[in-house]
Coordinates of C-alpha atoms in Angstrom, one line a residue:
X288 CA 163.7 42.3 137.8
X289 CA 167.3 42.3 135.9
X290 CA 165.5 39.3 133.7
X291 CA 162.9 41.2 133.0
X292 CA 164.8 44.4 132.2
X293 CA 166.8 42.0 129.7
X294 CA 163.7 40.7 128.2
X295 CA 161.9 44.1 127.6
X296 CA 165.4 45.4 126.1
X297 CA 165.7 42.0 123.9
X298 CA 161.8 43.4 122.2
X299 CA 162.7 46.5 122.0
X300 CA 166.0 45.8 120.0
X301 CA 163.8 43.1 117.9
X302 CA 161.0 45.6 117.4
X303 CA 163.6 48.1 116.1
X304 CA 165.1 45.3 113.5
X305 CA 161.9 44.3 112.3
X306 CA 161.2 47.9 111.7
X307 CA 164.3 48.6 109.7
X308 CA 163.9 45.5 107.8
X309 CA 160.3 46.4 107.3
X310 CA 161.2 50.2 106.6
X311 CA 164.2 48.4 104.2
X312 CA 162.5 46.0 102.4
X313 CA 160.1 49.2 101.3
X314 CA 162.8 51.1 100.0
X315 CA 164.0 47.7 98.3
X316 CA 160.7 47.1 96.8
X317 CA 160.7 50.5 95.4
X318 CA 164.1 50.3 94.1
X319 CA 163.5 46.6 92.1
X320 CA 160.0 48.6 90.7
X321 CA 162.3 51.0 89.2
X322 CA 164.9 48.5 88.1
X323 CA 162.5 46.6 86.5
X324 CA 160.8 49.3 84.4
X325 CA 164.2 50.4 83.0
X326 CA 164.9 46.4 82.1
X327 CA 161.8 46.2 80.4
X328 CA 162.1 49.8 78.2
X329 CA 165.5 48.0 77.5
X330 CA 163.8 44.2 76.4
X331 CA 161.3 46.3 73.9
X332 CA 164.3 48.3 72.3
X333 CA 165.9 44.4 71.6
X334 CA 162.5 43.9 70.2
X335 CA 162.3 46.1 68.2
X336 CA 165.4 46.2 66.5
X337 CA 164.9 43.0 65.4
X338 CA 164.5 43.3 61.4
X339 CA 160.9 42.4 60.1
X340 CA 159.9 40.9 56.8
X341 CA 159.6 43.3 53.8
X342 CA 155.9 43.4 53.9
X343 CA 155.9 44.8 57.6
X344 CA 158.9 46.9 57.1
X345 CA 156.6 48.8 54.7
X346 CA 153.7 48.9 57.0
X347 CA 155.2 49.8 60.2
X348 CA 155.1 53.5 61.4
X349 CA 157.8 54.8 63.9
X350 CA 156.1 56.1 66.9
X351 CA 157.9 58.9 69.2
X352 CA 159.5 57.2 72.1
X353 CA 157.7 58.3 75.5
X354 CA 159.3 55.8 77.8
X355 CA 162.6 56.7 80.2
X356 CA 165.9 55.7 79.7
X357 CA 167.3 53.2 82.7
X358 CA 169.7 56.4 83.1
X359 CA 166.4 58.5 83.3
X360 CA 165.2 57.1 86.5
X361 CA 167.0 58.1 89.9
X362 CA 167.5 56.1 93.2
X363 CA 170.3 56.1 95.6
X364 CA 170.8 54.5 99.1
X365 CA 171.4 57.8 100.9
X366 CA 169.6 60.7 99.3
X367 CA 170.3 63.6 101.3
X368 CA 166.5 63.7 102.7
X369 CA 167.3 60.5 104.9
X370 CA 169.9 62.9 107.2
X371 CA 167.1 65.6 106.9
X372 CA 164.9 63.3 108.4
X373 CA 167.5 62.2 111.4
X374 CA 168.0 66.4 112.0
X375 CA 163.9 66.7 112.5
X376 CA 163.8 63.6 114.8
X377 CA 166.7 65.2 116.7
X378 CA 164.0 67.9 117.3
X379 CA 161.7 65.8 119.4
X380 CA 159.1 66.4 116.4
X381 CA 156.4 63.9 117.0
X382 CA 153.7 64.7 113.8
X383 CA 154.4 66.4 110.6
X384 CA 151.3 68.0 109.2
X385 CA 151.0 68.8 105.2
X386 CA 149.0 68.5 101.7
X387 CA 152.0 66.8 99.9
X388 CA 153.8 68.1 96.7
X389 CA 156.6 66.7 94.4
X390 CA 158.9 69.7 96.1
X391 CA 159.6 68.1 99.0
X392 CA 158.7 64.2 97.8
X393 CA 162.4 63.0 98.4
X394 CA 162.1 64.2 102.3
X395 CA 158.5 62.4 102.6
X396 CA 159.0 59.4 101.6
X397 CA 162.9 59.5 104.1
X398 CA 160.2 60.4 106.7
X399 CA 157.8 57.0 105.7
X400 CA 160.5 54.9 104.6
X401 CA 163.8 55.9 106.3
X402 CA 162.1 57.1 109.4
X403 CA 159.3 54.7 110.1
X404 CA 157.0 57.1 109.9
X405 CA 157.2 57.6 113.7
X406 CA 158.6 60.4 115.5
X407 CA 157.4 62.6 113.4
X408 CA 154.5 60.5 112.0
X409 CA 153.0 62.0 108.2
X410 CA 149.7 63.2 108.7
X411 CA 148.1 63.8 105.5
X412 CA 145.7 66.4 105.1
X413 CA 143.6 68.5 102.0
X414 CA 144.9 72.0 102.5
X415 CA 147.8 73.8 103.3
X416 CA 145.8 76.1 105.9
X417 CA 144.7 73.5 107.8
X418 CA 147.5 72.1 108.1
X419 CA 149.6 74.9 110.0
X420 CA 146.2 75.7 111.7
X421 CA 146.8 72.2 113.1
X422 CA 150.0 72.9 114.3
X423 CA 148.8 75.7 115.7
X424 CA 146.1 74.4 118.1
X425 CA 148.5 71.5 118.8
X426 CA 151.3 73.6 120.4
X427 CA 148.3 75.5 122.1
X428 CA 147.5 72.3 123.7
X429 CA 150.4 70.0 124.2
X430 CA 153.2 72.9 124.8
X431 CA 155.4 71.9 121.9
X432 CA 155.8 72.8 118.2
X433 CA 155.1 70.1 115.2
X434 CA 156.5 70.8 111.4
X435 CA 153.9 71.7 108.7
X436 CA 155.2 71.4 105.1
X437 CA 154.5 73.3 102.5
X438 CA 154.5 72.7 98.4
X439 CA 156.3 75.5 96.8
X440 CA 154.8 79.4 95.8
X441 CA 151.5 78.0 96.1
X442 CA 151.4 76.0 99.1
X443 CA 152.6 78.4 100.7
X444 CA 150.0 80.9 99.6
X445 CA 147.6 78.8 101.1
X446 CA 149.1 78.4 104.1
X447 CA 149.7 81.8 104.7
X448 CA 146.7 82.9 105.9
X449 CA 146.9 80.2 109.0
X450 CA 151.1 81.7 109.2
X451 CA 149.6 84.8 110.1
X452 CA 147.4 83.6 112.9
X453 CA 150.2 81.9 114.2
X454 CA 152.1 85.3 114.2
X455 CA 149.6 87.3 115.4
X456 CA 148.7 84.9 118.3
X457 CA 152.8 84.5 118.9
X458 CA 153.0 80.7 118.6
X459 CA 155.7 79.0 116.9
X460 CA 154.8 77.3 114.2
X461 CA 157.6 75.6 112.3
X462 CA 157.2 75.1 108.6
X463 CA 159.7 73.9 106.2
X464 CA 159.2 74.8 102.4
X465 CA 159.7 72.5 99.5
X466 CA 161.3 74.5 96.8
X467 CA 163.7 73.8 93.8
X468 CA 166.1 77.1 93.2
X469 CA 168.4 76.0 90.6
X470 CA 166.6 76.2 87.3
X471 CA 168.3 73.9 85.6
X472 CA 166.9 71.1 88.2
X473 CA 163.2 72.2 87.4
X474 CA 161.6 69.7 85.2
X475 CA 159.1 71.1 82.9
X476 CA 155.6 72.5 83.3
X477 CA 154.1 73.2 86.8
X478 CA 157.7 72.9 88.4
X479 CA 158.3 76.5 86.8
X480 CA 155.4 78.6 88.1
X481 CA 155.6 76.6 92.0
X482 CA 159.8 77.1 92.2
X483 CA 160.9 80.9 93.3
X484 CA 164.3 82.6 93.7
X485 CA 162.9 83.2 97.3
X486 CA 160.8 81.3 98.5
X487 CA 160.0 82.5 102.1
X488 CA 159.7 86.3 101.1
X489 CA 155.7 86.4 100.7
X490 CA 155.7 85.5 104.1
X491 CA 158.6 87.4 105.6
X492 CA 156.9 90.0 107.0
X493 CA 155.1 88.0 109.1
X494 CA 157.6 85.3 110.4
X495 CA 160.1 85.7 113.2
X496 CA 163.2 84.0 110.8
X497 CA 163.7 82.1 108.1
X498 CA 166.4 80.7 106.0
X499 CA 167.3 78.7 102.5
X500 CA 169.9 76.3 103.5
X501 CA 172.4 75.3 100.4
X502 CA 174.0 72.2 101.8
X503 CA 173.2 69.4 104.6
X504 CA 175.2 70.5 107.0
X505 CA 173.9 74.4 106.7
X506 CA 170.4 72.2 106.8
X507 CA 171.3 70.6 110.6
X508 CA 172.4 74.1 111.4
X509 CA 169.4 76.0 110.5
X510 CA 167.0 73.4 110.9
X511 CA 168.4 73.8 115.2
X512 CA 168.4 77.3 115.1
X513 CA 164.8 77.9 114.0
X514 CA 163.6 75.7 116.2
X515 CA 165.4 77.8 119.1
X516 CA 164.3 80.7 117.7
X517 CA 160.4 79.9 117.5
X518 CA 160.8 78.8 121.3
X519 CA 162.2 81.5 122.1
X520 CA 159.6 84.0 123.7
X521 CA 157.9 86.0 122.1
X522 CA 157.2 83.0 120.0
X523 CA 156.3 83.1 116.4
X524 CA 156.4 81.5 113.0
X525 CA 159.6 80.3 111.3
X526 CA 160.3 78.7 108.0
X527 CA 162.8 76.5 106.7
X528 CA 163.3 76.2 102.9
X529 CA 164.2 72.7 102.0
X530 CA 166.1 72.4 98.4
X531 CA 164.2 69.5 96.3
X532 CA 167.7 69.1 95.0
X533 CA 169.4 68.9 98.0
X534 CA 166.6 66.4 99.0
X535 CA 166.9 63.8 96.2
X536 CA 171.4 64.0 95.9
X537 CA 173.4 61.3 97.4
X538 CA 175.0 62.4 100.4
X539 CA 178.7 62.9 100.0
X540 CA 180.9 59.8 100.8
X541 CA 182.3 60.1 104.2
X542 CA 181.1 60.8 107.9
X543 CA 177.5 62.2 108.3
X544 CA 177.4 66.1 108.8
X545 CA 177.4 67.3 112.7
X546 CA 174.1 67.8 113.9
X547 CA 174.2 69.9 116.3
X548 CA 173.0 69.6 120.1
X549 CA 169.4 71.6 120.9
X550 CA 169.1 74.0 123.9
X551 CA 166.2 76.0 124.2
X552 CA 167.2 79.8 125.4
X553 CA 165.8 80.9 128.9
X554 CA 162.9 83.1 128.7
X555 CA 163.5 87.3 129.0
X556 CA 163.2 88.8 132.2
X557 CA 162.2 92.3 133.2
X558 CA 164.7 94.5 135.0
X559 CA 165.1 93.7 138.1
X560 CA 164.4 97.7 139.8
X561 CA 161.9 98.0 137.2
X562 CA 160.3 94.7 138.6
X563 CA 160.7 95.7 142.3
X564 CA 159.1 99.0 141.2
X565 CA 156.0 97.6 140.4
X566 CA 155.8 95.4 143.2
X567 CA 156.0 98.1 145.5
X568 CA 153.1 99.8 143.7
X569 CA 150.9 96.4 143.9
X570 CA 151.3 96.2 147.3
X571 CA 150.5 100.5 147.9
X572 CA 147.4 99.6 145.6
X573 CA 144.0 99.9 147.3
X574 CA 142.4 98.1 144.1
X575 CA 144.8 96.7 142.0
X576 CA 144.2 94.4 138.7
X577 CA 145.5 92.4 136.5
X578 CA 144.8 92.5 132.9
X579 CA 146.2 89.4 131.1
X580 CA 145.5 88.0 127.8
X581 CA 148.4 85.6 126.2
X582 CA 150.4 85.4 129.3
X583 CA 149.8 81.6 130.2
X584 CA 152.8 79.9 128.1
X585 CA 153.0 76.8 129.9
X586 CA 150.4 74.9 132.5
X587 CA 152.6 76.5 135.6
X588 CA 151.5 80.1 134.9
X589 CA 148.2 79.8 136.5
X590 CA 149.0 78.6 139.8
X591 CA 151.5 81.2 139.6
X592 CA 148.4 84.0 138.7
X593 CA 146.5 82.4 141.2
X594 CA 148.6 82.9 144.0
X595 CA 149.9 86.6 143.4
X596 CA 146.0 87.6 142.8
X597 CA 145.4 86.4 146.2
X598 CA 148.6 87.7 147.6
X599 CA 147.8 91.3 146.2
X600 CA 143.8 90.6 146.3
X601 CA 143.7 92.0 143.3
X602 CA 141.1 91.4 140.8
X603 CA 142.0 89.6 137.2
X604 CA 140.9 90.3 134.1
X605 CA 141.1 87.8 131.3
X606 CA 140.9 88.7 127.5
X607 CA 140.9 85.0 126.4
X608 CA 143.7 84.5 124.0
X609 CA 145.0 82.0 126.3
X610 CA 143.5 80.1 129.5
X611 CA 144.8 82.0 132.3
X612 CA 142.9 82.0 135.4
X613 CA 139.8 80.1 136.7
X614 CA 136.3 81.4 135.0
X615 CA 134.8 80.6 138.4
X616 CA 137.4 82.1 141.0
X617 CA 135.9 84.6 142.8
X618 CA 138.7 87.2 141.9
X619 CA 137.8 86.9 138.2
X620 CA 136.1 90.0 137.2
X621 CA 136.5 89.3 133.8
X622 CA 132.8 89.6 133.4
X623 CA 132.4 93.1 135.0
X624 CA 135.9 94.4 133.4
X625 CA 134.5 97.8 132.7
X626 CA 133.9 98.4 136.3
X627 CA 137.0 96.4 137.7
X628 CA 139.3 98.7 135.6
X629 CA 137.5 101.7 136.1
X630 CA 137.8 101.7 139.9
X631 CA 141.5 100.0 139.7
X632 CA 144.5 102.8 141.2
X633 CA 147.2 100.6 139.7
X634 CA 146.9 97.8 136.6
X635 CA 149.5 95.4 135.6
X636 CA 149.3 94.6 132.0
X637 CA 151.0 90.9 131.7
X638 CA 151.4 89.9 127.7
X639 CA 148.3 92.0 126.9
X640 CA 147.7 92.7 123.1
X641 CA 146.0 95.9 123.5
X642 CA 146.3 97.2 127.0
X643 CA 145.3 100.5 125.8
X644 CA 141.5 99.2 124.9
X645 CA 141.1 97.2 127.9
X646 CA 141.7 100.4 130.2
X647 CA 140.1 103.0 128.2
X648 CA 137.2 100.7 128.4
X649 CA 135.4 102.2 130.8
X650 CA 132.1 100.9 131.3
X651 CA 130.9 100.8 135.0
X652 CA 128.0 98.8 135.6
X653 CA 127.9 96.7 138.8
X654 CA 130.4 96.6 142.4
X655 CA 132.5 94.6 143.2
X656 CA 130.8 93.0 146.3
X657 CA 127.6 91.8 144.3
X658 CA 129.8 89.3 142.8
X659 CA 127.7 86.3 143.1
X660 CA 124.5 88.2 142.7
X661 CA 125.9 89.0 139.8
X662 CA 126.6 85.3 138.7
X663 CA 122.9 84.5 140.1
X664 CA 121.6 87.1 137.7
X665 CA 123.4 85.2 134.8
X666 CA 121.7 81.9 135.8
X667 CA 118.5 84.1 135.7
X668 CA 118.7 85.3 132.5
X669 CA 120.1 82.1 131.1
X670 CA 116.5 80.6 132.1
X671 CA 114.4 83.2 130.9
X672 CA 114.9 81.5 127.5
X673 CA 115.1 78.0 128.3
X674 CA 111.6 77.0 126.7
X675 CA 112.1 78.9 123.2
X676 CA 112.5 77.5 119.8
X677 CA 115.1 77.1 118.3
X678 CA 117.0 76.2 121.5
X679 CA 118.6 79.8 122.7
X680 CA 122.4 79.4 123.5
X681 CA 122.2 80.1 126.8
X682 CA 120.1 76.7 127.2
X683 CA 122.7 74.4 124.7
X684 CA 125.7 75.7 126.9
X685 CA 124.0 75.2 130.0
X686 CA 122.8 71.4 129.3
X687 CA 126.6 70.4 127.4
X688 CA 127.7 72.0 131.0
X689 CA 126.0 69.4 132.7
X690 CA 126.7 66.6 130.7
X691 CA 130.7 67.3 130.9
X692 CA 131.4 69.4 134.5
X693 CA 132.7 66.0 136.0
X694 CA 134.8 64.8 133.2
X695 CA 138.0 65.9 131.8
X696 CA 137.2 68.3 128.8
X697 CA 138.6 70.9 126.8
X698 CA 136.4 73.6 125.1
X699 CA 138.2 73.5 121.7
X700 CA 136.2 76.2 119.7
X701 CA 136.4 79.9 120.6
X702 CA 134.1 80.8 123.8
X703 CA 132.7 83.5 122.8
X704 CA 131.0 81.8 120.2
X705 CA 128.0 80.9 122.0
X706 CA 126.9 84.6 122.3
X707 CA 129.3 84.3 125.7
X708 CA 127.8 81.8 127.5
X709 CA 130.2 79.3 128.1
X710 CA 132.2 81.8 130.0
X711 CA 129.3 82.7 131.8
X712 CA 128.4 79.2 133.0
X713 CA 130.9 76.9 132.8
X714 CA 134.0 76.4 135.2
X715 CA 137.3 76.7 133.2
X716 CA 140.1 75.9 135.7
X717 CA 142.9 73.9 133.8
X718 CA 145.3 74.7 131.2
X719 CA 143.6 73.0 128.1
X720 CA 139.8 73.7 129.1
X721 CA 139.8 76.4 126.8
X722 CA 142.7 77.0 123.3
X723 CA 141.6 80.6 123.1
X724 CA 141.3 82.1 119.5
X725 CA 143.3 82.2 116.5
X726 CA 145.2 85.5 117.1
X727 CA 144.6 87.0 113.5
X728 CA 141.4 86.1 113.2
X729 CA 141.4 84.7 110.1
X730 CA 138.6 82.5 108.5
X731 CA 139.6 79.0 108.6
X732 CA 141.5 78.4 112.0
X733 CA 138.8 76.6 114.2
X734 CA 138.4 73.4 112.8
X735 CA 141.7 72.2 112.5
X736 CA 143.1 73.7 115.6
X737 CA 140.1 71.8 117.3
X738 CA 141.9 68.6 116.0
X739 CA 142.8 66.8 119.6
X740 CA 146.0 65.3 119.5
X741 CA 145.3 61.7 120.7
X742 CA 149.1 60.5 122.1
X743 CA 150.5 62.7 125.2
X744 CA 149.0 65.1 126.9
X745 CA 150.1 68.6 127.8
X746 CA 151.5 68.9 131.5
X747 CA 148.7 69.1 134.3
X748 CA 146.4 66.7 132.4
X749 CA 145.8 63.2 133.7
X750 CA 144.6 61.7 131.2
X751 CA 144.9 60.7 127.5
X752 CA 141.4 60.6 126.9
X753 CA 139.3 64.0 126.9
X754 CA 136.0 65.1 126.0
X755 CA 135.8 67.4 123.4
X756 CA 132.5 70.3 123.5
X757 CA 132.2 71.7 120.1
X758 CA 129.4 73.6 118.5
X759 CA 126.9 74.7 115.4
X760 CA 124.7 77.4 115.2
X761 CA 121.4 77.0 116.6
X762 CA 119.2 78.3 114.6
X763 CA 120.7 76.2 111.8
X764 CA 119.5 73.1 114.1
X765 CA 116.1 71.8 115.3
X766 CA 115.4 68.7 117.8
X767 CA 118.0 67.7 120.4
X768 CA 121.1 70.5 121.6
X769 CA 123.4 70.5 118.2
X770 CA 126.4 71.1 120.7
X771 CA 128.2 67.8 121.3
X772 CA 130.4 66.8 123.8
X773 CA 132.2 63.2 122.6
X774 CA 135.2 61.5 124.3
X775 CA 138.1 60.7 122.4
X776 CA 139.6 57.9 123.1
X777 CA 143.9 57.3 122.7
X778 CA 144.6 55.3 119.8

């Protein structure tokens, strides 16, 4: 076993050698491409002040020199962007998500290059939206935050709509902001209209913090504290401006800036008579529910839900935003809500974004004890339009149902999509069978939050490898059910 310890260690330590070479001889090439441009400007001036003949002398024209000077072209061995990349793998970071722009070109290629491109790996994508969309269905899912970067005034107007779903649905989406302050380091052109004295202020009003670092080790500072910050509940939005300047410098001679160590601050707690209050009033209750909507932060809350429902039999009401408790459980009145809160004597509101609506809602339609006559009549109706063309909803969510109950899925569009139906009919029970909805509701959130992150899995999964259900509208399709479910496989 010691052998084989040794042997596994001797890989690793050659795998990380051949990646620094590899990540080295990159940076080398890149270096001697540079080099060698500047060598050759300098071979055509020696040209070209050679004398010529008379004849030619008369006939040549001076043309306007476009090339750059060798003193033109930057590169250095330590550009300050190689320690911002070592502060963001301190973070336990794994993806990066962003369209990229020159304002933040030193820290991507440190992240390629310097980094290895692993931990956090560059996802490319076409739009700044989708990118902080992604990160936000990826923290719904996996529990964690990823960085989404942002190109200046205008990236960041893009992105902005997706920043406010993130606020809105209170998940912390870290961004960091390619910017270049000091005039004098703009270069001329588009660098001008995309650089801003302050760069985070469109955006200020809906993020939790943000800051504009003006050295490396204010950058390791910051960089920590937003991080904390965002995790800490109730979650939202930071952003992090990132000085293209302060990117592309040499570090300072000398020992590295302090990084500083990460703890993550222990969620808030009620008062402690306020929270024996209440339980005393559960327990008094004759029907008591419980109204919850983003309360399920991590994959322990609903076993927790679970077992205080049952404690109190009390009935649960779920508005969606997050997967909290079991669609089939036969304490979820979620379906019958107007009549569960009408006849409640005590409710307890748990991370509810409009508790006010959900209790003045008061609809009553059915009791309590036809609760699976109720679920019969849904089956009922579902099948009064199974025949009809084009396919109804009920029918497509009824046949994906079948085709995915005994695999691992996750429902990664929002469930009240299909007129309802999925919450009707299917049986969410685990943490990542449903991401809920984009909080702001803003157009362009569904698709890339659907976007299944393929390496890890959030706690309470077992597997790497989930089937996805996804869906068009029907009567833009004709044939077979246009709803898909697909595995997706690790890679």
């Amino acid at each position: 076993m010691a052998k084989q310890g040794e042997n596994a260690q001797q890989g690793k330590d050659a795998k990380q050698k051949t990646q620094k070479k590899g990540n080295s001889d990159r940076r080398g090439f890149l270096k001697i491409a540079a080099t060698g441009a500047a060598a050759l400007v300098a071979q055509n001036k020696m040209v070209a002040a050679r004398p010529l003949p008379p004849a030619q002398q008369a006939a040549a024209t001076p043309e306007p020199e476009t090339a750059a000077s060798a003193e033109d072209i930057l590169t250095t061995e330590r550009p300050g962007s190689d320690f911002m990349a070592d502060v963001i793998k301190k973070l336990g970071v794994e993806y990066v998500t962003s369209n990229p722009g020159s304002s933040f070109r030193s820290l991507h290629e440190s992240i390629a290059n310097y980094g290895g491109n692993s931990s956090p790996e560059f996802l490319t994508c076409c739009h700044e939206e989708s990118s902080v969309a992604m990160a936000h269905g990826y923290f719904k899912i996996e529990g964690k935050p990823l960085i989404a970067m942002a190109h200046g005034t205008v990236g960041l107007q893009h992105a902005s709509m997706a920043v406010y779903n993130a606020y809105a649905d209170r998940v912390p989406v870290y961004l960091v902001l390619g910017n270049t302050l000091d005039a004098t380091d703009r270069r001329p052109g588009a660098e001008w209209y995309h650089s801003v004295q302050d760069a985070s202020a469109m955006v200020r009003d809906y993020t939790k913090w943000d800051d504009n670092p003006v050295s490396l080790a204010h950058f390791a500072e910051s960089a920590i504290r937003a991080y904390k910050l965002a995790m800490t509940p109730p979650m939202g939005p930071v952003v992090l401006v990132a000085d293209s300047a302060l990117q592309e410098r040499p570090m300072p001679e000398g020992p590295r800036p302090r990084i500083p160590r990460l703890t993550i601050t222990r969620p808030p707690q009620g008062d402690t008579g306020a929270v024996r209050e209440t339980a005393e009033m559960l327990v008094a209750a004759e029907n008591p529910v419980i109204a919850v909507d983003r309360y399920a932060r991590t994959p322990e809350a609903i076993p927790l839900l679970i077992k205080l429902a049952e404690t109190l039999q009390a009935a649960v009401v779920d508005s969606g935003s997050r997967m909290n408790f079991p669609s089939h459980h036969p304490l979820n009145q979620s379906l019958r809500s107007g009549a569960a809160i009408g006849a409640a004597d005590v409710i307890l509101g748990l991370e509810h974004e409009s508790l006010w609506s959900t209790v003045n809602s008061m609809r009553d339609q059915l009791h309590r004890t036809v609760r699976r006559r109720a679920r019969a009549g849904i089956r009922a109706r579902a099948a009064q339009s199974w025949n009809v063309n084009p396919i109804s909803t009920a029918r497509l969510c009824a046949e994906v149902w079948d085709q995915i109950k005994d695999k691992d899925w996750s429902l990664v569009s929002r469930g009240d999509s299909m007129s309802g139906w999925t919450s009707r009919l299917w049986n969410f029970s685990k943490p990542y069978h449903n991401i809920g909805e984009s909080g702001g509701v803003g157009i362009g959130y569904n698709a890339p939050a659907a976007r299944r992150w393929r390496t890890g899995s959030m706690a309470g999964s077992p597997s790497t490898s989930r089937t996805m259900a996804t869906s068009c509208t029907p009567p833009a399709c004709s044939g077979p059910p246009p709803t898909t479910a697909f595995p997706c496989s690790p890679s």
